CSV table of C-alpha atoms in Angstrom, one decimal:
chain,number,residue,atom,x,y,z
A,150,MET,CA,-8.2,4.7,-45.4
A,151,THR,CA,-9.9,2.0,-43.6
A,152,GLY,CA,-11.2,1.9,-39.9
A,153,ARG,CA,-8.5,-0.6,-39.2
A,154,HIS,CA,-5.9,1.7,-40.6
A,155,ARG,CA,-6.9,4.6,-38.6
A,156,SER,CA,-6.8,2.9,-35.4
A,157,VAL,CA,-3.3,1.5,-36.2
A,158,VAL,CA,-2.7,4.9,-36.7
A,159,ARG,CA,-3.8,6.6,-33.3
A,160,ARG,CA,-2.2,3.7,-31.9
A,161,ALA,CA,1.2,4.5,-33.1
A,162,ALA,CA,0.3,8.4,-32.6
A,163,GLY,CA,-0.6,7.6,-28.9
A,164,ARG,CA,2.9,5.9,-28.3
A,165,VAL,CA,4.5,8.7,-30.2
A,166,ARG,CA,2.8,10.9,-27.6
A,167,ARG,CA,3.8,9.1,-24.6
A,168,THR,CA,7.5,8.6,-25.7
A,169,LEU,CA,7.6,12.9,-25.9
A,170,ARG,CA,6.0,12.8,-23.0
A,171,ASP,CA,8.2,10.7,-20.9
A,172,ALA,CA,11.4,12.3,-22.5
A,173,LYS,CA,10.4,15.8,-21.5
A,174,ALA,CA,9.7,14.5,-18.2
A,175,ALA,CA,13.0,12.9,-17.5
A,176,ARG,CA,14.5,16.1,-18.5
A,177,HIS,CA,12.9,18.2,-15.9
A,178,PRO,CA,14.6,19.0,-12.9
A,179,TYR,CA,12.2,17.5,-10.5
A,180,ARG,CA,12.9,14.0,-11.8
A,181,ARG,CA,16.6,14.1,-10.3
A,182,MET,CA,15.1,14.7,-6.5
A,183,ASP,CA,14.8,12.2,-4.4
A,184,LEU,CA,11.6,11.9,-2.5
A,185,THR,CA,12.8,13.9,0.2
A,186,GLN,CA,13.8,17.1,-1.8
A,187,LEU,CA,10.4,16.2,-3.5
A,188,ALA,CA,8.6,16.3,-0.5
A,189,GLN,CA,10.5,19.7,0.3
A,190,GLU,CA,9.3,21.1,-2.7
A,191,PHE,CA,5.7,20.5,-2.5
A,192,GLY,CA,5.3,21.1,1.3
A,193,SER,CA,3.8,17.2,1.6
A,194,ASP,CA,4.7,16.5,5.7
A,195,LYS,CA,6.2,12.8,4.8
A,196,TRP,CA,9.4,14.6,5.6
A,197,GLY,CA,9.7,17.2,8.2
A,198,THR,CA,6.7,16.6,10.7
A,199,HIS,CA,7.6,12.8,9.8
A,200,ARG,CA,10.4,11.3,8.5
A,201,TYR,CA,9.0,8.5,6.2
A,202,THR,CA,10.5,9.7,3.0
A,203,PRO,CA,13.9,7.7,3.2
A,204,HIS,CA,11.8,4.6,4.1
A,205,TYR,CA,9.8,5.2,0.9
A,206,GLN,CA,13.0,6.0,-1.0
A,207,ARG,CA,14.6,2.3,0.0
A,208,HIS,CA,11.2,0.4,-1.0
A,209,PHE,CA,9.8,2.4,-3.9
A,210,ALA,CA,12.8,3.3,-5.8
A,211,HIS,CA,12.8,0.0,-8.1
A,212,LEU,CA,9.5,0.8,-9.0
A,213,ARG,CA,10.3,4.6,-10.1
A,214,ASP,CA,9.8,3.9,-14.0
A,215,ARG,CA,6.9,1.8,-13.9
A,216,GLU,CA,3.6,1.9,-15.1
A,217,MET,CA,1.3,1.5,-12.1
A,218,LEU,CA,-1.4,2.7,-10.4
A,219,VAL,CA,-0.5,4.6,-6.7
A,220,LEU,CA,-3.5,4.9,-4.7
A,221,GLU,CA,-3.3,6.9,-1.4
A,222,LEU,CA,-6.4,7.2,1.3
A,223,GLY,CA,-6.4,10.7,2.4
A,224,ILE,CA,-5.6,14.0,0.5
A,225,GLY,CA,-5.1,16.5,3.4
A,226,GLY,CA,-5.5,19.9,3.4
A,227,TYR,CA,-8.2,20.5,5.8
A,228,ALA,CA,-7.0,23.5,7.9
A,229,ARG,CA,-8.4,25.8,4.9
A,230,GLU,CA,-10.2,25.3,1.7
A,231,ALA,CA,-9.0,24.0,-1.9
A,232,GLN,CA,-5.7,23.1,0.0
A,233,GLY,CA,-4.4,19.6,-0.1
A,234,GLY,CA,-2.6,16.9,-2.6
A,235,SER,CA,1.3,17.9,-1.8
A,236,SER,CA,1.9,14.2,-1.7
A,237,LEU,CA,-0.1,13.2,-4.7
A,238,LYS,CA,2.4,16.0,-6.9
A,239,MET,CA,5.2,14.2,-5.0
A,240,TRP,CA,4.4,10.6,-6.1
A,241,LYS,CA,3.5,12.1,-9.6
A,242,TRP,CA,7.0,13.5,-9.7
A,243,PHE,CA,8.8,10.5,-8.2
A,244,PHE,CA,6.9,8.3,-10.5
A,245,PRO,CA,6.8,9.5,-14.0
A,246,ARG,CA,4.7,7.1,-15.7
A,247,ALA,CA,2.2,5.9,-12.9
A,248,GLN,CA,-1.2,6.8,-12.4
A,249,ILE,CA,-2.1,8.4,-9.0
A,250,VAL,CA,-5.1,8.4,-7.3
A,251,GLY,CA,-6.5,9.9,-4.3
A,252,VAL,CA,-9.2,9.4,-1.9
A,253,ASP,CA,-10.7,11.6,0.5
A,254,ILE,CA,-13.8,12.0,2.2
A,255,GLN,CA,-14.1,15.7,1.2
A,256,ASP,CA,-14.0,17.2,-2.4
A,257,LYS,CA,-10.6,17.4,-3.7
A,258,SER,CA,-11.2,17.8,-7.2
A,259,PHE,CA,-9.3,21.0,-7.6
A,260,VAL,CA,-6.5,18.7,-7.4
A,261,ASN,CA,-7.0,16.8,-10.5
A,262,GLU,CA,-4.4,17.1,-13.3
A,263,PRO,CA,-2.6,15.3,-15.9
A,264,ARG,CA,-2.0,11.6,-14.1
A,265,ILE,CA,-3.3,12.7,-10.6
A,266,HIS,CA,-7.4,12.2,-10.1
A,267,ALA,CA,-9.1,12.5,-6.7
A,268,PHE,CA,-12.1,10.4,-5.4
A,269,ARG,CA,-14.6,11.5,-3.2
A,270,GLY,CA,-15.6,8.7,-0.6
A,271,SER,CA,-14.6,6.6,2.3
A,272,GLN,CA,-11.5,4.8,2.7
A,273,THR,CA,-13.4,1.9,3.7
A,274,ASN,CA,-15.8,1.6,0.5
A,275,ARG,CA,-15.5,-1.8,-1.3
A,276,ALA,CA,-17.7,-0.6,-4.0
A,277,LEU,CA,-15.4,2.5,-4.3
A,278,MET,CA,-12.2,0.6,-4.5
A,279,ARG,CA,-13.6,-1.8,-7.0
A,280,ARG,CA,-14.6,1.2,-9.1
A,281,ILE,CA,-10.8,2.7,-9.1
A,282,VAL,CA,-9.2,-0.7,-9.7
A,283,LYS,CA,-11.5,-1.3,-12.9
A,284,ARG,CA,-11.0,1.8,-14.1
A,285,TYR,CA,-7.1,1.8,-13.6
A,286,GLY,CA,-6.1,-1.8,-12.9
A,287,ALA,CA,-5.0,-3.0,-9.7
A,288,PRO,CA,-2.5,-0.7,-7.4
A,289,THR,CA,0.8,-1.4,-7.3
A,290,ILE,CA,1.1,1.0,-4.1
A,291,VAL,CA,-1.7,1.7,-1.4
A,292,ILE,CA,-0.3,4.3,0.9
A,293,ASP,CA,-3.3,4.7,4.0
A,294,ASP,CA,-2.7,8.3,4.8
A,295,GLY,CA,-6.6,8.2,5.9
A,296,SER,CA,-8.2,8.6,9.5
A,297,HIS,CA,-5.8,6.8,11.1
A,298,ARG,CA,-8.0,5.2,13.4
A,299,PRO,CA,-7.6,1.7,13.6
A,300,PRO,CA,-11.2,0.5,12.7
A,301,HIS,CA,-10.7,2.6,9.2
A,302,VAL,CA,-7.2,1.2,9.1
A,303,ILE,CA,-8.2,-2.6,9.6
A,304,LYS,CA,-11.3,-2.4,7.5
A,305,SER,CA,-9.1,-0.3,4.3
A,306,PHE,CA,-6.3,-3.2,4.5
A,307,ALA,CA,-9.2,-5.9,4.6
A,308,VAL,CA,-10.8,-4.4,1.2
A,309,LEU,CA,-7.4,-3.1,-0.4
A,310,PHE,CA,-5.1,-5.8,0.0
A,311,PRO,CA,-6.6,-8.6,-2.0
A,312,MET,CA,-7.2,-6.0,-4.6
A,313,LEU,CA,-3.0,-5.1,-4.8
A,314,GLU,CA,-1.1,-6.8,-7.5
A,315,ASP,CA,1.2,-9.5,-6.4
A,316,GLY,CA,4.8,-7.7,-5.6
A,317,GLY,CA,3.0,-4.8,-4.6
A,318,LEU,CA,3.4,-2.6,-1.1
A,319,TYR,CA,1.0,-1.7,1.2
A,320,VAL,CA,1.6,1.2,3.5
A,321,ILE,CA,0.1,2.3,6.8
A,322,GLU,CA,1.3,5.9,8.1
A,323,ASP,CA,0.8,7.3,11.4
A,324,ILE,CA,0.0,3.8,13.3
A,325,GLN,CA,1.1,5.6,16.7
A,326,THR,CA,-2.6,6.2,16.8
A,327,SER,CA,-3.1,2.5,17.7
A,328,TYR,CA,-2.0,4.0,21.8
A,329,TRP,CA,-4.1,6.8,21.7
A,330,PRO,CA,-7.6,6.3,22.9
A,331,ASP,CA,-9.0,9.5,21.5
A,332,TRP,CA,-7.9,7.9,18.1
A,333,LYS,CA,-9.8,4.8,18.8
A,334,GLY,CA,-6.3,3.1,20.2
A,335,SER,CA,-5.9,1.8,23.4
A,336,LEU,CA,-3.5,1.9,26.2
A,337,ASP,CA,-3.3,-1.8,26.4
A,338,LEU,CA,-0.3,-2.9,24.4
A,339,ASP,CA,-2.4,-6.7,23.8
A,340,ASP,CA,-5.8,-5.0,22.5
A,341,PRO,CA,-6.5,-7.0,19.6
A,342,ASN,CA,-8.4,-4.2,18.3
A,343,THR,CA,-5.9,-1.9,17.1
A,344,SER,CA,-3.9,-1.1,13.9
A,345,MET,CA,-0.5,-2.5,15.6
A,346,ALA,CA,-2.3,-5.5,17.0
A,347,MET,CA,-3.1,-6.2,13.4
A,348,VAL,CA,0.3,-6.2,12.4
A,349,LYS,CA,1.3,-8.4,14.9
A,350,ARG,CA,-0.7,-10.9,13.6
A,351,LEU,CA,0.9,-10.7,10.0
A,352,LEU,CA,3.7,-10.9,11.5
A,353,ASP,CA,2.7,-14.5,12.9
A,354,GLY,CA,0.9,-15.1,10.0
A,355,LEU,CA,4.5,-15.0,8.0
A,356,ASN,CA,5.2,-18.2,9.7
A,357,HIS,CA,1.9,-19.9,9.4
A,358,GLU,CA,3.6,-22.8,7.9
A,359,GLU,CA,5.3,-23.6,11.3
A,360,PHE,CA,2.3,-23.8,13.5
A,361,LEU,CA,1.6,-26.9,14.9
A,362,ASP,CA,-2.1,-26.7,15.3
A,363,GLU,CA,-3.2,-29.2,12.7
A,364,SER,CA,-6.6,-27.7,12.6
A,365,TYR,CA,-5.4,-24.2,11.7
A,366,ARG,CA,-6.3,-23.2,8.1
A,367,ALA,CA,-4.1,-20.4,6.5
A,368,THR,CA,-6.0,-16.6,6.1
A,369,TYR,CA,-5.5,-14.9,2.8
A,370,THR,CA,-3.2,-12.5,4.4
A,371,ASP,CA,-1.0,-15.5,6.0
A,372,ARG,CA,-0.6,-16.9,2.3
A,373,HIS,CA,-0.1,-13.6,0.9
A,374,VAL,CA,2.1,-11.3,3.2
A,375,VAL,CA,6.1,-11.8,2.3
A,376,ALA,CA,7.5,-9.6,4.3
A,377,VAL,CA,6.2,-6.5,7.1
A,378,HIS,CA,9.0,-3.6,7.7
A,379,CYS,CA,8.1,-1.6,10.9
A,380,TYR,CA,9.5,1.9,11.2
A,381,HIS,CA,8.4,4.8,13.6
A,382,ASN,CA,5.0,5.3,12.9
A,383,LEU,CA,5.1,3.5,9.5
A,384,VAL,CA,4.7,0.0,8.2
A,385,VAL,CA,5.4,-1.5,4.9
A,386,ILE,CA,3.9,-4.8,3.9
A,387,GLU,CA,4.8,-6.9,1.0
A,388,LYS,CA,2.6,-8.8,-1.3
A,389,GLY,CA,3.7,-12.1,-2.6
A,390,ASP,CA,2.9,-16.0,-2.4
A,391,ASN,CA,3.7,-17.3,1.6
A,392,ARG,CA,3.7,-20.3,0.8
A,393,GLU,CA,7.5,-21.9,1.0
A,394,GLY,CA,7.1,-25.3,2.6
A,395,THR,CA,8.3,-26.5,6.0
A,396,ASN,CA,10.3,-29.1,7.6
A,397,LYS,CA,8.2,-29.3,11.0
A,398,ARG,CA,7.4,-32.8,10.6
A,399,GLN,CA,10.6,-33.9,10.7
A,400,VAL,CA,12.1,-31.6,13.3
A,401,ASN,CA,9.1,-32.3,15.5
A,402,ARG,CA,8.7,-35.9,14.8
A,403,ARG,CA,8.4,-37.2,18.7
A,404,TRP,CA,5.9,-34.6,19.2
A,405,TYR,CA,3.5,-35.7,16.4
A,406,GLN,CA,4.2,-38.9,17.6
A,407,GLN,CA,2.7,-38.1,20.6
A,408,MET,CA,-0.4,-36.0,19.0
A,409,ALA,CA,-1.1,-39.3,17.4
A,410,GLN,CA,-0.9,-41.8,20.6
A,411,ALA,CA,-3.1,-39.1,22.3
A,412,ALA,CA,-5.5,-39.1,19.6
A,413,GLY,CA,-5.4,-42.9,19.5
A,414,ARG,CA,-6.0,-43.2,23.3
A,415,THR,CA,-9.0,-40.7,22.8
A,416,GLY,CA,-10.5,-42.4,19.8
């Protein structure tokens, strides 16, 4: 058998193994559970302490059978050694064809199993995120369940949102820390340095094409955030092409004429 033939046989065998694995997973009782049931099964606080799973079900259901990367920042289980990873198992069984990756500042390698892999490092480590993307491809879902401190949340978003694939979803959990000074948040609702302030800027950016300031230059998030869904302590951000065009010049013709006349007088 030639090398080419052996390669063809290996690929065919790999397809058969994946087909059998997918068929077996499809018959597993977990496969019939929704995210709330899976959270309860594995002990994830995404249901119970929080009420996130119904929102996740709404936004993630259409991706359930995709081959993709699901990346979660923060693995949990810090009270005792060798604990954590409940939500990674939940994601594994909700997404039977996905690679699940967790990132944590502590060693959580004990959670590693087929389709789950833990990396040790900071959630703001750009080099680490690039290494993960190089290995597994662009993530379709990113879930920030890391430190919950606004400086980390904001930097992680700046690092990872550009790496997210188009059509992907970026989730920020426990955003209530924006209001808590002990968590680097602020009592000032207008403080520009909180996670919620970043989300508010994204909402403005959704409508960047309507700004009348001709000197404004659209940011990456202006051009690529197409929706922001806000729930109690949870934000889901959709990525796509946010350049639909605008009729602002027709509707605001008089304003533009006034600006042109003012510029002529000062020119």
